[in-house]
XYZ file of C-alpha atoms in Angstrom:
759
model
C 59.679 -50.090 -43.889
C 61.500 -46.373 -43.614
C 59.100 -43.695 -41.830
C 59.466 -39.515 -43.966
C 59.044 -37.940 -41.235
C 60.977 -38.898 -38.539
C 64.850 -37.510 -37.900
C 67.018 -37.963 -40.534
C 69.703 -40.011 -37.619
C 67.033 -42.276 -37.590
C 65.944 -42.645 -41.146
C 70.100 -43.186 -41.755
C 70.365 -45.838 -38.668
C 67.433 -47.057 -39.677
C 68.212 -47.720 -43.710
C 71.687 -49.252 -41.856
C 70.745 -52.468 -40.655
C 68.599 -52.576 -43.750
C 71.602 -52.780 -45.161
C 73.703 -55.049 -43.175
C 71.016 -57.620 -43.334
C 70.043 -57.418 -47.005
C 74.659 -58.269 -46.887
C 74.566 -61.192 -44.356
C 70.978 -62.752 -46.640
C 73.418 -62.855 -49.780
C 76.133 -64.383 -47.834
C 73.913 -67.543 -46.961
C 72.551 -67.890 -50.440
C 76.069 -67.771 -51.800
C 77.322 -70.545 -49.157
C 73.765 -73.048 -49.660
C 73.388 -71.639 -53.622
C 73.458 -75.130 -56.360
C 76.131 -72.903 -59.050
C 78.048 -70.012 -59.015
C 76.078 -68.698 -61.694
C 72.928 -67.965 -59.361
C 75.546 -67.157 -56.869
C 76.770 -63.861 -59.417
C 73.325 -63.177 -60.132
C 72.921 -63.258 -56.083
C 75.805 -60.742 -56.176
C 74.928 -58.656 -59.176
C 71.082 -58.102 -57.123
C 72.591 -57.337 -54.231
C 74.800 -55.134 -55.321
C 72.062 -53.277 -57.332
C 70.272 -52.897 -53.860
C 73.839 -52.094 -51.461
C 74.162 -48.612 -54.888
C 70.110 -47.398 -54.208
C 70.363 -48.013 -50.505
C 73.534 -46.365 -50.103
C 72.312 -43.854 -52.211
C 69.622 -42.948 -50.087
C 71.858 -42.772 -47.176
C 74.057 -40.327 -49.090
C 70.989 -38.215 -49.816
C 69.687 -38.577 -45.928
C 72.756 -37.508 -44.544
C 72.933 -34.054 -46.418
C 69.540 -33.333 -45.577
C 71.143 -34.271 -41.732
C 73.390 -31.618 -42.085
C 71.523 -29.059 -44.075
C 68.857 -29.085 -40.711
C 71.781 -29.644 -38.787
C 73.029 -25.898 -40.126
C 69.976 -24.666 -40.279
C 69.404 -25.718 -36.125
C 72.679 -23.828 -35.280
C 71.461 -20.705 -37.522
C 68.349 -20.442 -35.157
C 69.978 -20.718 -32.401
C 72.730 -18.296 -32.981
C 69.284 -16.154 -34.521
C 67.587 -16.601 -30.948
C 70.608 -16.154 -29.017
C 71.188 -12.920 -31.397
C 67.227 -12.275 -30.610
C 67.440 -12.336 -26.521
C 70.550 -10.888 -26.095
C 69.583 -7.184 -27.764
C 66.351 -7.417 -25.569
C 66.264 -4.595 -22.791
C 64.694 -7.749 -20.002
C 66.128 -10.597 -18.638
C 64.938 -13.826 -20.724
C 64.862 -17.359 -19.202
C 62.586 -20.078 -21.022
C 62.055 -23.416 -18.772
C 60.490 -26.609 -20.545
C 59.460 -29.501 -18.792
C 60.177 -26.990 -15.084
C 64.091 -27.074 -16.084
C 65.905 -24.122 -18.006
C 66.658 -24.197 -21.457
C 67.755 -20.821 -22.146
C 68.060 -17.502 -20.276
C 70.061 -14.448 -22.102
C 73.084 -12.563 -20.334
C 70.863 -9.724 -18.428
C 68.616 -12.962 -16.992
C 72.271 -14.254 -15.742
C 73.367 -10.410 -14.465
C 70.451 -9.467 -12.175
C 71.910 -11.622 -9.632
C 75.323 -11.810 -9.258
C 74.949 -14.604 -6.448
C 73.155 -16.343 -8.269
C 74.890 -15.928 -12.175
C 76.669 -19.638 -11.588
C 73.462 -21.477 -10.948
C 71.915 -20.412 -13.681
C 73.050 -23.190 -16.091
C 70.473 -25.116 -18.243
C 68.807 -28.047 -16.729
C 68.119 -25.764 -13.288
C 64.933 -26.301 -11.645
C 62.326 -23.802 -11.936
C 61.629 -23.907 -8.062
C 65.519 -24.115 -7.072
C 65.846 -20.410 -9.396
C 62.589 -19.136 -7.436
C 63.966 -20.337 -3.575
C 67.506 -19.222 -5.344
C 65.933 -15.232 -5.568
C 64.109 -15.687 -2.697
C 67.454 -16.348 -1.098
C 69.639 -14.044 -2.380
C 71.427 -11.322 -0.667
C 70.497 -8.682 -3.214
C 67.141 -8.634 -3.294
C 66.125 -6.054 -0.064
C 62.267 -7.312 -0.188
C 59.293 -9.046 -2.568
C 55.960 -9.500 -2.469
C 56.002 -13.017 -1.490
C 53.299 -14.251 -3.970
C 56.328 -16.558 -6.022
C 55.583 -19.928 -4.344
C 51.615 -19.770 -4.674
C 52.138 -18.447 -8.618
C 54.873 -20.815 -9.316
C 51.932 -23.830 -8.895
C 49.464 -22.069 -10.688
C 51.497 -21.666 -13.711
C 52.031 -25.524 -13.690
C 48.266 -25.907 -13.908
C 46.969 -22.471 -15.484
C 46.037 -22.109 -19.312
C 48.163 -21.240 -22.039
C 48.866 -17.946 -22.589
C 47.720 -16.201 -19.146
C 50.703 -14.210 -16.727
C 49.996 -15.758 -13.528
C 53.347 -13.783 -11.627
C 53.401 -10.346 -11.717
C 56.348 -9.568 -8.625
C 57.924 -6.251 -8.080
C 61.681 -6.568 -6.561
C 63.297 -4.309 -4.900
C 67.623 -4.929 -5.450
C 70.296 -2.968 -3.388
C 71.651 0.146 -5.019
C 67.175 0.780 -4.873
C 66.945 -1.134 -7.576
C 62.652 -2.280 -9.032
C 62.599 -5.089 -11.303
C 59.038 -7.176 -12.306
C 59.113 -10.413 -12.833
C 56.856 -11.750 -15.163
C 55.883 -15.723 -15.359
C 53.701 -16.765 -18.118
C 52.988 -19.790 -19.205
C 53.700 -20.450 -23.204
C 52.700 -24.179 -23.857
C 51.480 -26.714 -21.827
C 55.400 -27.753 -21.069
C 56.806 -23.816 -21.792
C 57.278 -21.612 -19.333
C 58.117 -17.985 -19.432
C 59.706 -15.769 -16.893
C 60.272 -11.779 -18.630
C 62.778 -9.204 -16.453
C 62.201 -5.869 -16.258
C 63.969 -3.177 -14.620
C 60.948 -0.361 -13.268
C 63.398 1.375 -11.276
C 62.574 4.820 -13.274
C 59.147 4.087 -13.563
C 58.981 3.886 -9.379
C 61.797 7.043 -8.899
C 59.686 8.848 -11.299
C 56.188 8.378 -8.659
C 58.410 8.510 -5.875
C 58.899 12.155 -6.217
C 55.956 12.563 -7.528
C 53.565 11.772 -4.506
C 56.010 13.813 -2.488
C 55.622 16.453 -4.114
C 52.177 15.343 -4.487
C 52.051 14.971 -0.809
C 53.921 18.876 -0.336
C 51.211 20.410 -2.191
C 48.759 18.750 0.033
C 50.401 20.172 2.914
C 50.495 23.342 1.711
C 46.874 23.629 1.010
C 46.281 21.735 4.459
C 47.525 24.619 5.496
C 45.945 27.058 3.395
C 43.162 25.673 4.547
C 43.629 25.359 8.211
C 44.872 28.996 7.872
C 41.260 30.034 6.361
C 39.604 28.319 9.294
C 37.795 30.439 11.694
C 38.341 27.511 14.236
C 41.680 27.210 15.987
C 42.950 23.934 14.755
C 45.530 22.151 15.865
C 46.643 18.472 16.068
C 49.348 16.342 17.618
C 51.079 12.918 17.393
C 49.672 9.848 19.009
C 52.537 10.857 21.805
C 50.930 14.411 22.291
C 53.197 16.562 20.034
C 52.439 19.177 17.961
C 52.619 18.284 13.939
C 50.995 20.909 12.442
C 48.380 24.238 13.581
C 47.042 27.868 12.430
C 47.604 30.929 12.878
C 44.155 31.277 14.713
C 44.308 28.695 17.558
C 47.312 30.447 18.715
C 45.714 33.663 18.464
C 42.242 32.601 20.804
C 44.784 30.777 23.834
C 46.944 33.483 23.381
C 50.166 31.684 22.844
C 52.657 32.895 22.563
C 54.851 32.196 18.693
C 57.924 30.484 20.623
C 56.087 27.831 22.448
C 53.374 26.815 19.502
C 56.368 25.012 17.414
C 55.847 21.741 15.593
C 56.602 19.223 18.626
C 55.273 20.469 21.124
C 54.075 18.792 23.926
C 50.430 19.144 24.807
C 51.863 19.269 28.655
C 53.541 22.228 27.677
C 51.024 23.904 26.336
C 48.822 23.477 28.747
C 51.094 24.551 31.767
C 52.112 27.805 29.735
C 47.687 28.685 30.169
C 47.931 27.778 33.762
C 50.836 29.548 34.310
C 49.673 32.208 33.132
C 46.465 31.916 34.219
C 44.882 32.695 30.508
C 41.643 30.710 31.218
C 39.530 31.424 34.092
C 39.144 28.749 36.981
C 41.937 26.806 35.144
C 42.163 24.401 38.487
C 38.831 22.897 37.814
C 39.869 21.983 34.091
C 41.465 18.924 34.484
C 44.200 19.521 32.426
C 46.472 17.442 33.542
C 43.749 14.469 32.327
C 42.972 15.348 29.473
C 45.156 13.199 27.358
C 44.564 10.196 29.583
C 41.249 10.784 29.224
C 41.411 11.784 25.499
C 43.379 8.144 24.442
C 40.434 6.112 26.961
C 37.052 8.388 25.845
C 38.069 9.534 22.230
C 36.995 13.132 22.382
C 36.436 16.099 25.511
C 34.303 18.566 25.261
C 34.634 21.917 27.005
C 33.611 25.009 27.071
C 35.973 27.990 29.310
C 36.614 31.668 29.435
C 38.782 33.325 28.686
C 41.093 36.350 30.718
C 40.461 38.767 27.784
C 36.668 37.839 27.814
C 35.995 35.362 24.885
C 33.999 32.454 25.590
C 35.403 29.989 23.437
C 34.509 26.100 23.364
C 37.270 23.376 22.545
C 36.769 20.284 21.345
C 39.623 17.082 21.435
C 39.087 13.648 18.489
C 41.406 11.234 18.716
C 42.496 10.803 15.588
C 42.799 7.051 13.100
C 46.838 7.199 13.734
C 46.360 7.503 17.120
C 46.720 11.330 17.924
C 44.227 13.999 18.097
C 42.785 16.322 16.699
C 42.064 19.828 18.877
C 39.389 22.392 17.596
C 38.821 25.689 19.185
C 35.748 28.345 18.668
C 34.890 31.635 19.660
C 31.513 31.571 20.816
C 31.601 34.962 22.509
C 28.571 36.075 21.037
C 26.299 32.704 20.954
C 26.862 32.866 24.186
C 26.395 36.170 25.276
C 22.527 35.527 23.203
C 21.809 32.968 24.904
C 21.903 34.464 28.104
C 19.838 36.623 26.778
C 17.966 34.105 25.645
C 17.988 33.335 28.898
C 17.629 35.843 30.652
C 14.552 36.738 28.295
C 12.602 33.369 28.940
C 12.817 33.559 32.439
C 11.233 36.704 32.280
C 8.534 35.818 29.037
C 7.812 32.657 31.692
C 7.055 34.997 35.080
C 4.404 36.097 32.114
C 3.854 33.164 31.582
C 3.399 31.449 34.971
C 1.352 35.162 35.810
C -1.288 34.528 32.839
C -1.994 30.415 33.655
C -3.123 31.390 36.626
C -5.402 33.899 34.935
C -6.651 31.373 32.199
C -6.180 27.980 35.584
C -9.170 30.983 37.234
C -10.814 31.164 33.732
C -10.532 27.469 33.303
C -12.441 27.082 36.653
C -15.118 29.621 36.212
C -15.065 27.508 32.073
C -15.998 24.409 33.738
C -18.592 25.337 35.617
C -20.673 27.056 32.474
C -19.152 23.884 31.135
C -20.765 21.657 33.876
C -23.884 24.000 34.100
C -24.511 23.605 29.809
C -23.734 19.638 30.184
C -26.905 19.702 33.012
C -28.867 22.206 30.473
C -27.765 19.807 27.759
C -29.116 16.031 29.628
C -31.968 18.352 31.044
C -32.859 19.201 27.158
C -31.914 15.244 25.945
C -34.225 13.776 28.606
C -37.115 16.079 27.062
C -36.621 15.281 23.500
C -36.326 11.801 25.156
C -39.167 12.119 26.668
C -41.338 13.609 23.635
C -39.958 11.116 21.736
C -41.452 8.410 24.132
C -44.727 10.724 24.758
C -45.433 10.620 21.191
C -44.239 6.454 20.805
C -46.442 6.225 23.596
C -49.481 8.876 21.816
C -49.368 7.419 18.573
C -52.033 4.742 19.005
C -54.143 7.519 21.372
C -53.347 10.225 17.973
C -54.738 7.380 15.547
C -57.521 5.501 16.863
C -59.907 7.984 17.155
C -58.500 9.760 13.614
C -59.071 5.353 12.166
C -62.593 5.336 13.506
C -62.911 9.353 12.100
C -61.808 7.945 9.190
C -63.964 4.728 9.466
C -67.357 6.033 10.217
C -66.943 8.808 7.241
C -66.237 5.984 4.231
C -69.455 3.878 5.643
C -71.071 7.589 5.156
C -69.575 8.302 1.726
C -70.844 5.537 0.775
C -74.975 5.225 2.406
C -75.429 9.199 1.582
C -74.230 8.895 -2.311
C -76.894 9.815 -4.595
C -78.440 11.590 -2.022
C -78.626 15.476 -1.032
C -76.145 15.208 1.977
C -73.247 13.405 -0.446
C -71.253 16.834 -1.295
C -71.153 17.578 1.940
C -70.326 14.178 3.409
C -67.406 14.542 0.771
C -66.241 18.578 1.278
C -66.122 16.694 5.173
C -64.057 13.590 3.910
C -61.397 16.512 2.010
C -61.446 18.206 5.198
C -60.819 14.883 7.599
C -58.248 14.124 4.380
C -55.896 17.626 5.109
C -55.880 16.832 9.056
C -54.586 13.147 9.195
C -51.914 14.498 6.389
C -50.653 17.184 8.873
C -50.869 14.429 11.823
C -48.936 11.780 9.958
C -46.825 14.913 8.635
C -46.372 16.143 12.028
C -45.919 12.592 13.983
C -42.924 12.102 11.325
C -40.440 15.139 11.564
C -41.055 14.347 14.905
C -40.098 10.896 14.370
C -37.172 11.912 12.485
C -35.444 14.310 14.872
C -36.029 12.499 18.052
C -32.391 10.698 18.849
C -33.395 7.250 19.356
C -33.677 6.840 15.068
C -37.088 6.383 13.580
C -35.156 4.702 10.637
C -34.631 1.135 9.877
C -32.299 0.424 6.419
C -33.294 -2.484 5.090
C -33.232 -4.685 1.800
C -36.877 -2.846 -0.161
C -38.573 -3.446 -3.616
C -38.156 0.164 -5.303
C -40.933 -1.735 -7.855
C -43.177 -2.348 -5.021
C -43.053 0.811 -3.203
C -43.958 2.656 -6.413
C -47.156 0.194 -7.523
C -48.538 1.073 -3.395
C -48.097 4.522 -3.745
C -49.810 4.049 -6.966
C -51.854 2.327 -6.464
C -53.281 4.120 -3.411
C -53.381 7.759 -5.285
C -54.963 6.451 -8.329
C -57.941 7.411 -6.669
C -57.070 10.801 -6.856
C -55.774 11.378 -9.928
C -58.535 10.158 -10.922
C -60.602 12.654 -9.491
C -58.206 15.333 -10.675
C -58.414 13.952 -14.888
C -54.244 13.481 -14.416
C -53.058 10.554 -16.343
C -51.203 8.847 -13.699
C -48.260 6.112 -15.299
C -45.548 4.090 -13.770
C -42.110 2.691 -15.250
C -41.991 -0.771 -13.946
C -38.972 -1.591 -11.945
C -36.513 -4.863 -10.549
C -34.485 -3.373 -8.382
C -34.479 -3.641 -4.908
C -32.139 -0.388 -2.515
C -31.194 0.263 0.455
C -33.150 2.258 2.646
C -36.049 2.089 5.076
C -38.947 1.081 4.049
C -41.741 2.986 5.482
C -39.872 5.935 4.746
C -38.947 5.840 1.365
C -43.099 5.065 0.964
C -43.605 8.002 2.295
C -41.422 10.635 0.928
C -42.543 8.942 -2.636
C -45.954 8.850 -2.152
C -45.414 12.692 -0.614
C -43.783 13.295 -4.354
C -46.290 11.575 -6.286
C -49.491 13.781 -3.905
C -47.894 17.474 -4.704
C -47.078 16.320 -8.513
C -51.094 15.293 -8.878
C -51.835 18.421 -6.450
C -49.527 21.305 -9.145
C -51.202 19.456 -11.514
C -53.647 20.584 -13.874
C -56.697 18.134 -15.514
C -55.647 16.874 -18.521
C -51.733 16.864 -17.424
C -49.573 13.947 -16.510
C -47.799 12.132 -14.059
C -45.615 9.844 -14.365
C -43.202 7.550 -11.568
C -40.197 5.298 -12.790
C -36.160 4.620 -11.700
C -33.075 5.047 -14.298
C -29.935 4.114 -13.397
C -26.776 6.044 -12.710
C -24.027 4.001 -13.178
C -23.644 0.080 -12.109
C -24.254 0.919 -8.834
C -26.963 3.636 -7.904
C -30.363 3.824 -8.867
C -32.551 7.541 -9.702
C -35.650 7.103 -8.770
C -37.983 10.013 -10.551
C -41.493 11.544 -10.334
C -42.081 13.876 -13.940
C -45.188 16.659 -14.021
C -46.064 18.736 -16.487
C -47.504 21.211 -13.222
C -47.113 24.797 -12.722
C -43.251 24.137 -12.290
C -40.730 25.945 -9.579
C -39.006 29.196 -10.354
C -35.013 29.267 -9.792
C -35.280 31.208 -6.272
C -37.894 29.026 -4.495
C -35.953 25.958 -5.920
C -33.969 26.753 -2.902
C -36.271 26.790 0.133
C -38.972 23.931 -0.904
C -37.477 21.266 1.106
C -37.816 23.671 4.654
C -41.261 23.350 6.857
C -44.004 25.397 6.536
C -42.124 27.164 3.144
C -43.923 27.165 -0.963
C -43.517 28.108 -3.992
C -44.897 31.569 -4.874
C -46.799 30.691 -7.440
C -48.947 28.033 -5.544
C -51.822 28.469 -4.287
C -53.482 29.701 -1.237
C -54.089 26.910 1.167
C -52.751 23.616 -0.879
C -51.242 23.073 2.046
C -48.948 23.090 4.348
C -44.989 22.653 3.190
C -44.362 19.490 4.781
C -44.037 17.228 2.432
C -41.092 17.798 1.018
C -39.817 18.218 4.193
C -40.355 14.621 5.185
C -38.212 14.295 1.906
C -35.355 15.871 2.717
C -35.487 14.214 6.162
C -35.546 10.584 5.246
C -33.012 11.505 2.288
C -30.536 12.931 4.494
C -30.344 10.522 7.230
C -30.050 7.154 4.518
C -27.265 8.797 2.788
C -30.155 9.996 -0.464
C -29.591 12.774 -2.432
C -32.625 14.799 -3.443
C -33.241 16.714 -6.288
C -35.452 18.869 -7.988
C -35.465 20.540 -11.355
C -37.745 22.377 -12.696
C -39.341 25.342 -15.429
C -42.243 27.302 -14.088
C -45.446 26.886 -17.006
C -43.807 22.938 -18.463
C -43.086 21.402 -15.347
C -40.989 19.852 -12.450
C -38.848 16.357 -12.353
C -38.099 15.472 -8.245
C -35.700 12.887 -8.008
C -34.477 10.312 -5.274
C -30.713 9.083 -6.126
C -30.066 5.705 -3.991
C -27.552 2.678 -3.458
C -28.395 -0.618 -5.318
C -28.389 -3.794 -3.345
C -26.063 -5.940 -5.842
C -27.918 -9.182 -6.692
C -31.267 -8.317 -6.173
C -32.694 -7.670 -9.657
C -36.046 -9.975 -9.213
C -39.845 -9.212 -7.801
C -40.522 -11.713 -4.938
C -43.697 -10.198 -3.351
C -46.695 -9.426 -5.043
C -45.613 -10.204 -8.980
C -47.354 -13.721 -8.913
C -49.924 -12.870 -6.375
C -53.237 -13.226 -8.983
C -54.621 -9.337 -10.047
C -57.872 -8.518 -8.274
C -61.008 -8.621 -11.046
C -61.979 -4.502 -10.419
C -66.069 -5.792 -10.971
C -65.116 -7.471 -7.172
C -65.036 -4.407 -5.746
C -68.850 -3.674 -6.233
C -69.315 -6.827 -4.719
C -71.669 -8.232 -1.613
C -68.296 -8.795 0.510
C -69.823 -12.551 0.875
C -67.788 -13.040 4.000
C -67.495 -14.329 8.322
C -64.794 -11.435 9.380
C -63.755 -12.086 13.124
C -62.968 -7.777 14.256
C -60.687 -7.643 17.304
C -60.718 -4.231 17.655
C -60.417 -3.263 22.362
C -61.497 0.879 21.537
C -64.972 0.935 21.436
C -65.240 4.019 18.114
C -63.387 2.124 16.115
C -64.291 -0.605 16.772
C -68.367 0.261 16.212
C -66.482 2.824 13.028
C -64.324 -0.934 11.361
C -67.764 -3.234 11.839
C -70.201 -0.299 10.352
C -67.802 -0.508 7.321
C -67.520 -4.464 6.845
C -71.583 -4.892 7.141
C -71.665 -2.304 4.234
C -69.016 -4.351 2.378
C -71.859 -7.047 2.864
C -69.631 -8.901 5.622
C -70.529 -10.916 8.360
C -69.197 -9.143 11.548
C -68.154 -10.844 14.204
C -67.167 -7.921 16.818
C -65.104 -8.061 20.071
C -63.281 -6.619 22.454
C -60.229 -8.502 23.332
C -58.317 -12.714 22.652
C -61.158 -14.405 25.130
C -64.006 -12.486 23.536
C -62.494 -14.362 19.819
C -62.426 -17.605 21.341
C -66.013 -17.228 22.590
C -67.387 -16.200 18.655
C -65.820 -18.947 17.806
C -67.099 -20.945 19.762
C -69.957 -19.901 19.907
C -70.050 -20.319 16.103
C -68.528 -23.667 15.729
C -66.590 -22.820 12.462
C -63.317 -20.905 11.490
C -63.842 -17.176 10.590
C -63.182 -16.378 6.889
C -60.464 -13.144 8.141
C -59.537 -12.171 11.855
C -59.437 -8.266 11.585
C -57.294 -7.374 14.156
C -55.425 -4.589 16.107
C -52.625 -5.417 17.501
C -52.605 -3.990 21.223
C -55.395 -4.611 23.219
C -56.533 -4.258 26.771
C -53.506 -4.947 28.834
C -51.070 -7.652 27.916
C -53.364 -9.150 25.371
C -52.757 -8.477 21.767
C -54.172 -8.787 17.805
C -51.173 -11.993 17.607
C -52.119 -13.546 20.984
C -55.753 -13.482 18.918
C -54.926 -14.592 15.570
C -53.063 -17.837 17.418
C -55.422 -18.662 19.877
C -58.399 -18.751 17.110
C -56.000 -20.009 15.010
C -55.111 -22.856 17.779
C -59.015 -23.573 18.516
C -60.569 -24.140 15.531
C -56.808 -25.776 13.580
C -57.506 -23.819 10.692
C -54.623 -21.176 9.600
C -57.206 -18.396 9.380
C -55.773 -15.369 6.783
C -55.148 -13.197 9.004
C -54.642 -8.826 8.911
C -53.476 -6.547 11.636
C -53.885 -3.570 11.998
C -52.057 -1.529 14.300
C -50.070 2.269 14.600
C -47.117 -0.100 15.474
C -44.109 0.056 12.358
C -40.937 -1.592 14.631
C -39.077 -3.989 12.385
C -39.915 -6.336 14.883
C -43.460 -6.400 13.933
C -42.788 -7.164 10.084
C -40.801 -10.190 11.634
C -43.108 -11.516 13.414
C -46.051 -11.281 11.227
C -43.524 -13.102 8.214
C -43.183 -15.372 10.594
C -46.939 -15.522 12.513
C -48.134 -15.407 8.302
C -50.366 -11.592 8.470
C -50.482 -8.849 6.771
C -50.450 -5.578 8.466
C -51.973 -2.145 7.331
C -51.053 0.922 9.758
C -53.186 3.447 10.687
C -55.680 4.924 10.299
C -56.745 2.235 8.152
C -57.650 3.544 4.335
C -60.658 1.413 2.958
C -59.762 1.627 -0.950
C -56.872 -1.048 0.577
C -58.659 -2.760 3.776
C -61.435 -4.022 1.228
C -59.014 -4.731 -1.614
C -57.037 -7.110 1.088
C -59.914 -9.064 2.326
C -61.015 -10.037 -1.091
C -57.317 -11.100 -1.696
C -56.830 -12.942 1.256
C -60.170 -14.438 1.203
C -60.150 -15.246 -2.048
C -56.277 -16.655 -2.511
C -55.545 -16.935 1.127
C -57.898 -19.571 2.244
C -57.372 -22.236 4.339
C -58.866 -24.767 1.944
C -56.850 -22.804 -1.542
C -54.088 -25.882 -2.807
C -51.705 -23.731 -3.884
C -51.723 -20.620 -1.788
C -48.674 -18.572 -1.223
C -47.704 -17.906 1.933
C -49.668 -14.863 3.246
C -46.529 -13.035 4.681
C -44.844 -13.522 0.791
C -47.840 -11.093 -0.086
C -48.005 -9.071 2.684
C -44.969 -7.821 3.996
C -43.886 -5.450 1.915
C -47.231 -3.087 2.287
C -47.469 -0.554 4.451
């Protein structure tokens, strides 16, 4: 019934009420009891309980008295502690003053009577701000008081410095110690403020001395003015440069007085034009003034005036006499130099006019030279057909003559004639190739080229020569594609192989293959075991008509490697040679590969021609379309010598007449591209196919090497052989066309796919 944790006086009051209730109960029991004995027993029991409660009450009273004494002792200790504090202290509980020390009351005498317990903290700060002893504060007390009520416990929420009368300074700190308690501390900082003030004034004095010393050691004259235009600070150099008296240039002297003295004593030449009266106003509006003046003593002065942040301004005067004299001398020299340059310019203008005339003459000469080169190129293009026509006819006739003279006394003579004519043909081809490569129109047509097809074509062409010389000719197959000109790349590889065969002794070996160089380049190499080339000759063998010193006489004109070098230079390929005399040579061409193309679609799927088929009679009907009578005769003789039945025609119309008379389609069409007038071999092939309704296999013989004709061959479906025709390639091609690309062949591949890469 009694909580031991409650205060003693509360416990005593509750015990007293319990005793009174027990007494009243005992009285009621006595009144209604049946016997005196029961009443006596009740009295005895009640008395015992009363004695027990009395003892408890006396013990509680004793404890309460001890608590009261302890509380008084604590209050006296707190009062003594507060009195011993050097600063003022006040404790506000629930927003009202609980306790404070005497120093807190004596800070502001006019507030002493109001600082009593129960004073609200808001009223204290309001009275503080209105005290007659308060000189200044930072005005943050009310805001900090609001934060103190809601801020975190233990945080200092206010620190205010106030100034009191008598140059006294105090710092007021307000701190929240619990949810309801706020402590205010007053600390006197008068000594600290006065010491800081003294140190600041001393520092300002020292800085002033430093500033004055710095100004005195400057080469320029410096003077500062206040916003009212009065002198604040200046150095001796300023007075010396302007020639001002010491008595005039003192602190407080106005700028107007200084300018009036300068004007009155003519210290500055042309002072009337300096607008002295407008200087102050101009500085105030524009912020700066810059003037160059000539002093009466002969000095040249530059004056700069700049406005300062406080409204005053600074005047800087510099002696620029030497700079001015140097500038005048420089300007004089510039004038002299300008006159010289003007005269030189006149001479240069005359020379330029003469040079322009020379350049115009050179331009005209260049145009004439380019026109001559272009004319030469057009002549070569036009004449190549006319040059190659008789060569083609002679080559075919000699081939027929070789066949017919076999096993006769004329065989050796005809063989020598064939060799001499081959040399003429090689020289003619070399000259034409060099002329085309050197032409301004550009003879090269870059395209994706299969190195495998190039190497196979060269090996097939040069196999007879290798067999004749007793040299082993081998090839390492390749599936790499490169970006180059097909015809000239094949020509270059052929020249390298021919040279290797020509300078390799019987029993030697020539090897053609490719090596990868990194991920995007390939090197085509031609190895031989020939006589080799000396280091000195390796530097010049790619020049025209250059041959190594160890080369036998009459072994060539030295044009093959020149064509290789020109082709590689135009296409961006790198051609190199490694050689050792008596051991052999390696010629290489480095090219960039075509990404994603590593197969060989042209000839890899074509059936191989049986070697014994070349010795059989060619049992075919061949329609030959050629407008040149000599070439027509020679080709007819050659084909008939192989066993073919030949229908010679000079035009498309004659070819159609043969087909109509025969009443059937021929087995093969061999046509020249350029016929008389507008007639072409393409028109003849298309006309024969249209008349017979059969896609007759066709071969185009031409000197035209253009890319457009190659594309037309792919579209129309005919193979291309360039003039002069090599019989060793014509017969296998005819046989392959007839055997494997006949119109009724069940799965014949497209002829263009097999022949478009052949030269």
